[in-house]
């Protein structure tokens, strides 16, 4: 059974940093499509960052230059380094993974993922 568990969320002031982690069990990240999403109250879930095979990445315009997605296949953990946080970044953050397959491009749509974590809350105060 695939299980994704996020951690690292919390409350931080604007301008601060957080690093989110997503540990997987029953699943190997390898070269599969994986990504981070977020959902604020009253808003749709949106893609934040994604990583494809061979390290190709994609980011939402709103986080480019501030967030970095990475993964450690040895630890089977996905990361999202968030810097220069803004109040608009406040949301529940979710990691997502697709079925095992070579990932030709980073995927930024929620419908393209099969497995989800339970989420970790990030709150940024001004």
mmCIF file with all atom_site columns, C-alpha atoms in Angstrom:
data_model
loop_
_atom_site.group_PDB
_atom_site.id
_atom_site.type_symbol
_atom_site.label_atom_id
_atom_site.label_alt_id
_atom_site.label_comp_id
_atom_site.label_asym_id
_atom_site.label_entity_id
_atom_site.label_seq_id
_atom_site.pdbx_PDB_ins_code
_atom_site.Cartn_x
_atom_site.Cartn_y
_atom_site.Cartn_z
_atom_site.occupancy
_atom_site.B_iso_or_equiv
_atom_site.pdbx_formal_charge
_atom_site.auth_seq_id
_atom_site.auth_comp_id
_atom_site.auth_asym_id
_atom_site.auth_atom_id
_atom_site.pdbx_PDB_model_num
ATOM 1   C CA . UNK A 1 1   ? 0.000   0.000  0.000   1.00 0.00 ? 1   UNK A CA 1
ATOM 2   C CA . UNK A 1 2   ? 1.363   3.379  -1.014  1.00 0.00 ? 2   UNK A CA 1
ATOM 3   C CA . UNK A 1 3   ? 1.681   5.919  1.750   1.00 0.00 ? 3   UNK A CA 1
ATOM 4   C CA . UNK A 1 4   ? 3.022   9.455  1.453   1.00 0.00 ? 4   UNK A CA 1
ATOM 5   C CA . UNK A 1 5   ? 3.632   11.382 4.649   1.00 0.00 ? 5   UNK A CA 1
ATOM 6   C CA . UNK A 1 6   ? 4.395   15.097 4.629   1.00 0.00 ? 6   UNK A CA 1
ATOM 7   C CA . UNK A 1 7   ? 6.177   16.951 7.398   1.00 0.00 ? 7   UNK A CA 1
ATOM 8   C CA . UNK A 1 8   ? 7.879   20.287 7.976   1.00 0.00 ? 8   UNK A CA 1
ATOM 9   C CA . UNK A 1 9   ? 4.938   22.631 7.861   1.00 0.00 ? 9   UNK A CA 1
ATOM 10  C CA . UNK A 1 10  ? 4.389   25.319 10.451  1.00 0.00 ? 10  UNK A CA 1
ATOM 11  C CA . UNK A 1 11  ? 3.946   28.996 11.096  1.00 0.00 ? 11  UNK A CA 1
ATOM 12  C CA . UNK A 1 12  ? 6.515   31.501 9.940   1.00 0.00 ? 12  UNK A CA 1
ATOM 13  C CA . UNK A 1 13  ? 6.736   35.230 9.377   1.00 0.00 ? 13  UNK A CA 1
ATOM 14  C CA . UNK A 1 14  ? 6.893   36.712 5.910   1.00 0.00 ? 14  UNK A CA 1
ATOM 15  C CA . UNK A 1 15  ? 10.373  36.443 4.485   1.00 0.00 ? 15  UNK A CA 1
ATOM 16  C CA . UNK A 1 16  ? 11.086  33.248 6.365   1.00 0.00 ? 16  UNK A CA 1
ATOM 17  C CA . UNK A 1 17  ? 11.831  29.744 5.123   1.00 0.00 ? 17  UNK A CA 1
ATOM 18  C CA . UNK A 1 18  ? 10.530  26.232 5.574   1.00 0.00 ? 18  UNK A CA 1
ATOM 19  C CA . UNK A 1 19  ? 11.466  22.872 4.138   1.00 0.00 ? 19  UNK A CA 1
ATOM 20  C CA . UNK A 1 20  ? 8.738   20.347 3.552   1.00 0.00 ? 20  UNK A CA 1
ATOM 21  C CA . UNK A 1 21  ? 9.476   16.646 3.329   1.00 0.00 ? 21  UNK A CA 1
ATOM 22  C CA . UNK A 1 22  ? 7.427   13.784 1.946   1.00 0.00 ? 22  UNK A CA 1
ATOM 23  C CA . UNK A 1 23  ? 8.475   10.288 2.917   1.00 0.00 ? 23  UNK A CA 1
ATOM 24  C CA . UNK A 1 24  ? 7.117   7.417  0.855   1.00 0.00 ? 24  UNK A CA 1
ATOM 25  C CA . UNK A 1 25  ? 6.421   3.834  1.836   1.00 0.00 ? 25  UNK A CA 1
ATOM 26  C CA . UNK A 1 26  ? 5.210   1.133  -0.504  1.00 0.00 ? 26  UNK A CA 1
ATOM 27  C CA . UNK A 1 27  ? 6.476   3.300  -3.347  1.00 0.00 ? 27  UNK A CA 1
ATOM 28  C CA . UNK A 1 28  ? 9.835   4.231  -4.834  1.00 0.00 ? 28  UNK A CA 1
ATOM 29  C CA . UNK A 1 29  ? 10.208  7.744  -6.194  1.00 0.00 ? 29  UNK A CA 1
ATOM 30  C CA . UNK A 1 30  ? 12.857  6.736  -8.697  1.00 0.00 ? 30  UNK A CA 1
ATOM 31  C CA . UNK A 1 31  ? 12.126  8.444  -12.015 1.00 0.00 ? 31  UNK A CA 1
ATOM 32  C CA . UNK A 1 32  ? 8.370   8.655  -11.495 1.00 0.00 ? 32  UNK A CA 1
ATOM 33  C CA . UNK A 1 33  ? 6.364   11.867 -11.730 1.00 0.00 ? 33  UNK A CA 1
ATOM 34  C CA . UNK A 1 34  ? 6.147   13.542 -8.326  1.00 0.00 ? 34  UNK A CA 1
ATOM 35  C CA . UNK A 1 35  ? 5.104   16.977 -7.196  1.00 0.00 ? 35  UNK A CA 1
ATOM 36  C CA . UNK A 1 36  ? 3.874   19.391 -4.577  1.00 0.00 ? 36  UNK A CA 1
ATOM 37  C CA . UNK A 1 37  ? 0.464   21.017 -4.511  1.00 0.00 ? 37  UNK A CA 1
ATOM 38  C CA . UNK A 1 38  ? -1.253  23.439 -2.200  1.00 0.00 ? 38  UNK A CA 1
ATOM 39  C CA . UNK A 1 39  ? -4.787  24.383 -1.369  1.00 0.00 ? 39  UNK A CA 1
ATOM 40  C CA . UNK A 1 40  ? -5.917  27.481 0.462   1.00 0.00 ? 40  UNK A CA 1
ATOM 41  C CA . UNK A 1 41  ? -9.406  27.763 1.997   1.00 0.00 ? 41  UNK A CA 1
ATOM 42  C CA . UNK A 1 42  ? -11.997 28.391 -0.683  1.00 0.00 ? 42  UNK A CA 1
ATOM 43  C CA . UNK A 1 43  ? -9.534  27.815 -3.499  1.00 0.00 ? 43  UNK A CA 1
ATOM 44  C CA . UNK A 1 44  ? -8.759  24.963 -5.831  1.00 0.00 ? 44  UNK A CA 1
ATOM 45  C CA . UNK A 1 45  ? -5.733  22.762 -5.363  1.00 0.00 ? 45  UNK A CA 1
ATOM 46  C CA . UNK A 1 46  ? -2.885  24.140 -7.432  1.00 0.00 ? 46  UNK A CA 1
ATOM 47  C CA . UNK A 1 47  ? 0.403   22.745 -8.589  1.00 0.00 ? 47  UNK A CA 1
ATOM 48  C CA . UNK A 1 48  ? 3.400   24.330 -6.900  1.00 0.00 ? 48  UNK A CA 1
ATOM 49  C CA . UNK A 1 49  ? 6.330   22.318 -8.208  1.00 0.00 ? 49  UNK A CA 1
ATOM 50  C CA . UNK A 1 50  ? 6.941   19.051 -9.971  1.00 0.00 ? 50  UNK A CA 1
ATOM 51  C CA . UNK A 1 51  ? 9.873   16.917 -10.942 1.00 0.00 ? 51  UNK A CA 1
ATOM 52  C CA . UNK A 1 52  ? 10.186  14.456 -13.802 1.00 0.00 ? 52  UNK A CA 1
ATOM 53  C CA . UNK A 1 53  ? 12.706  11.842 -14.817 1.00 0.00 ? 53  UNK A CA 1
ATOM 54  C CA . UNK A 1 54  ? 16.316  12.979 -14.970 1.00 0.00 ? 54  UNK A CA 1
ATOM 55  C CA . UNK A 1 55  ? 15.600  15.929 -12.678 1.00 0.00 ? 55  UNK A CA 1
ATOM 56  C CA . UNK A 1 56  ? 13.570  18.114 -14.988 1.00 0.00 ? 56  UNK A CA 1
ATOM 57  C CA . UNK A 1 57  ? 11.472  20.507 -12.891 1.00 0.00 ? 57  UNK A CA 1
ATOM 58  C CA . UNK A 1 58  ? 8.551   22.894 -13.241 1.00 0.00 ? 58  UNK A CA 1
ATOM 59  C CA . UNK A 1 59  ? 7.237   25.593 -10.960 1.00 0.00 ? 59  UNK A CA 1
ATOM 60  C CA . UNK A 1 60  ? 4.171   27.744 -10.636 1.00 0.00 ? 60  UNK A CA 1
ATOM 61  C CA . UNK A 1 61  ? 4.945   31.313 -11.663 1.00 0.00 ? 61  UNK A CA 1
ATOM 62  C CA . UNK A 1 62  ? 4.068   32.521 -8.183  1.00 0.00 ? 62  UNK A CA 1
ATOM 63  C CA . UNK A 1 63  ? 6.873   30.515 -6.568  1.00 0.00 ? 63  UNK A CA 1
ATOM 64  C CA . UNK A 1 64  ? 9.626   30.621 -9.190  1.00 0.00 ? 64  UNK A CA 1
ATOM 65  C CA . UNK A 1 65  ? 12.880  31.745 -7.688  1.00 0.00 ? 65  UNK A CA 1
ATOM 66  C CA . UNK A 1 66  ? 11.626  31.136 -4.144  1.00 0.00 ? 66  UNK A CA 1
ATOM 67  C CA . UNK A 1 67  ? 10.798  27.426 -3.989  1.00 0.00 ? 67  UNK A CA 1
ATOM 68  C CA . UNK A 1 68  ? 12.945  24.451 -4.954  1.00 0.00 ? 68  UNK A CA 1
ATOM 69  C CA . UNK A 1 69  ? 11.767  20.885 -5.409  1.00 0.00 ? 69  UNK A CA 1
ATOM 70  C CA . UNK A 1 70  ? 14.181  18.022 -4.983  1.00 0.00 ? 70  UNK A CA 1
ATOM 71  C CA . UNK A 1 71  ? 14.244  14.370 -4.044  1.00 0.00 ? 71  UNK A CA 1
ATOM 72  C CA . UNK A 1 72  ? 16.630  11.960 -2.456  1.00 0.00 ? 72  UNK A CA 1
ATOM 73  C CA . UNK A 1 73  ? 16.060  8.539  -3.968  1.00 0.00 ? 73  UNK A CA 1
ATOM 74  C CA . UNK A 1 74  ? 18.342  6.890  -1.417  1.00 0.00 ? 74  UNK A CA 1
ATOM 75  C CA . UNK A 1 75  ? 16.118  8.195  1.386   1.00 0.00 ? 75  UNK A CA 1
ATOM 76  C CA . UNK A 1 76  ? 13.001  7.888  -0.763  1.00 0.00 ? 76  UNK A CA 1
ATOM 77  C CA . UNK A 1 77  ? 12.005  11.401 0.263   1.00 0.00 ? 77  UNK A CA 1
ATOM 78  C CA . UNK A 1 78  ? 10.695  14.363 -1.690  1.00 0.00 ? 78  UNK A CA 1
ATOM 79  C CA . UNK A 1 79  ? 11.453  17.915 -0.556  1.00 0.00 ? 79  UNK A CA 1
ATOM 80  C CA . UNK A 1 80  ? 10.171  21.400 -1.105  1.00 0.00 ? 80  UNK A CA 1
ATOM 81  C CA . UNK A 1 81  ? 12.490  24.161 0.059   1.00 0.00 ? 81  UNK A CA 1
ATOM 82  C CA . UNK A 1 82  ? 10.503  27.360 0.473   1.00 0.00 ? 82  UNK A CA 1
ATOM 83  C CA . UNK A 1 83  ? 12.200  30.711 0.936   1.00 0.00 ? 83  UNK A CA 1
ATOM 84  C CA . UNK A 1 84  ? 11.065  34.330 0.995   1.00 0.00 ? 84  UNK A CA 1
ATOM 85  C CA . UNK A 1 85  ? 7.668   33.141 2.096   1.00 0.00 ? 85  UNK A CA 1
ATOM 86  C CA . UNK A 1 86  ? 4.705   35.443 1.625   1.00 0.00 ? 86  UNK A CA 1
ATOM 87  C CA . UNK A 1 87  ? 1.282   35.472 3.303   1.00 0.00 ? 87  UNK A CA 1
ATOM 88  C CA . UNK A 1 88  ? -0.147  34.347 -0.051  1.00 0.00 ? 88  UNK A CA 1
ATOM 89  C CA . UNK A 1 89  ? 1.760   31.080 0.372   1.00 0.00 ? 89  UNK A CA 1
ATOM 90  C CA . UNK A 1 90  ? -0.458  30.133 3.298   1.00 0.00 ? 90  UNK A CA 1
ATOM 91  C CA . UNK A 1 91  ? -2.143  26.835 2.462   1.00 0.00 ? 91  UNK A CA 1
ATOM 92  C CA . UNK A 1 92  ? -2.243  23.125 3.089   1.00 0.00 ? 92  UNK A CA 1
ATOM 93  C CA . UNK A 1 93  ? 0.599   21.569 1.146   1.00 0.00 ? 93  UNK A CA 1
ATOM 94  C CA . UNK A 1 94  ? 0.349   18.093 -0.344  1.00 0.00 ? 94  UNK A CA 1
ATOM 95  C CA . UNK A 1 95  ? 2.861   15.824 -2.013  1.00 0.00 ? 95  UNK A CA 1
ATOM 96  C CA . UNK A 1 96  ? 1.716   13.675 -4.897  1.00 0.00 ? 96  UNK A CA 1
ATOM 97  C CA . UNK A 1 97  ? 3.105   10.788 -6.905  1.00 0.00 ? 97  UNK A CA 1
ATOM 98  C CA . UNK A 1 98  ? 2.057   9.097  -10.111 1.00 0.00 ? 98  UNK A CA 1
ATOM 99  C CA . UNK A 1 99  ? 2.015   5.403  -10.895 1.00 0.00 ? 99  UNK A CA 1
ATOM 100 C CA . UNK A 1 100 ? 5.498   4.027  -11.494 1.00 0.00 ? 100 UNK A CA 1
ATOM 101 C CA . UNK A 1 101 ? 6.564   4.896  -15.022 1.00 0.00 ? 101 UNK A CA 1
ATOM 102 C CA . UNK A 1 102 ? 9.199   6.978  -16.731 1.00 0.00 ? 102 UNK A CA 1
ATOM 103 C CA . UNK A 1 103 ? 8.091   10.570 -16.392 1.00 0.00 ? 103 UNK A CA 1
ATOM 104 C CA . UNK A 1 104 ? 8.662   12.516 -19.582 1.00 0.00 ? 104 UNK A CA 1
ATOM 105 C CA . UNK A 1 105 ? 7.629   15.913 -18.241 1.00 0.00 ? 105 UNK A CA 1
ATOM 106 C CA . UNK A 1 106 ? 6.856   17.525 -14.887 1.00 0.00 ? 106 UNK A CA 1
ATOM 107 C CA . UNK A 1 107 ? 3.113   17.381 -14.192 1.00 0.00 ? 107 UNK A CA 1
ATOM 108 C CA . UNK A 1 108 ? 1.367   20.313 -12.583 1.00 0.00 ? 108 UNK A CA 1
ATOM 109 C CA . UNK A 1 109 ? -2.240  19.138 -12.687 1.00 0.00 ? 109 UNK A CA 1
ATOM 110 C CA . UNK A 1 110 ? -3.731  17.297 -9.726  1.00 0.00 ? 110 UNK A CA 1
ATOM 111 C CA . UNK A 1 111 ? -5.665  14.944 -12.007 1.00 0.00 ? 111 UNK A CA 1
ATOM 112 C CA . UNK A 1 112 ? -2.375  13.524 -13.264 1.00 0.00 ? 112 UNK A CA 1
ATOM 113 C CA . UNK A 1 113 ? -1.458  11.992 -9.913  1.00 0.00 ? 113 UNK A CA 1
ATOM 114 C CA . UNK A 1 114 ? -2.660  8.810  -8.283  1.00 0.00 ? 114 UNK A CA 1
ATOM 115 C CA . UNK A 1 115 ? -1.201  8.987  -4.793  1.00 0.00 ? 115 UNK A CA 1
ATOM 116 C CA . UNK A 1 116 ? -1.482  11.785 -2.243  1.00 0.00 ? 116 UNK A CA 1
ATOM 117 C CA . UNK A 1 117 ? -0.252  12.594 1.212   1.00 0.00 ? 117 UNK A CA 1
ATOM 118 C CA . UNK A 1 118 ? -2.485  13.909 3.980   1.00 0.00 ? 118 UNK A CA 1
ATOM 119 C CA . UNK A 1 119 ? -1.068  17.420 3.828   1.00 0.00 ? 119 UNK A CA 1
ATOM 120 C CA . UNK A 1 120 ? 0.925   19.720 6.067   1.00 0.00 ? 120 UNK A CA 1
ATOM 121 C CA . UNK A 1 121 ? -0.182  23.236 6.950   1.00 0.00 ? 121 UNK A CA 1
ATOM 122 C CA . UNK A 1 122 ? 1.959   26.247 6.129   1.00 0.00 ? 122 UNK A CA 1
ATOM 123 C CA . UNK A 1 123 ? 0.945   29.576 7.607   1.00 0.00 ? 123 UNK A CA 1
ATOM 124 C CA . UNK A 1 124 ? 2.809   32.774 6.770   1.00 0.00 ? 124 UNK A CA 1
ATOM 125 C CA . UNK A 1 125 ? 2.065   35.896 8.759   1.00 0.00 ? 125 UNK A CA 1
ATOM 126 C CA . UNK A 1 126 ? 2.816   39.445 7.676   1.00 0.00 ? 126 UNK A CA 1
#
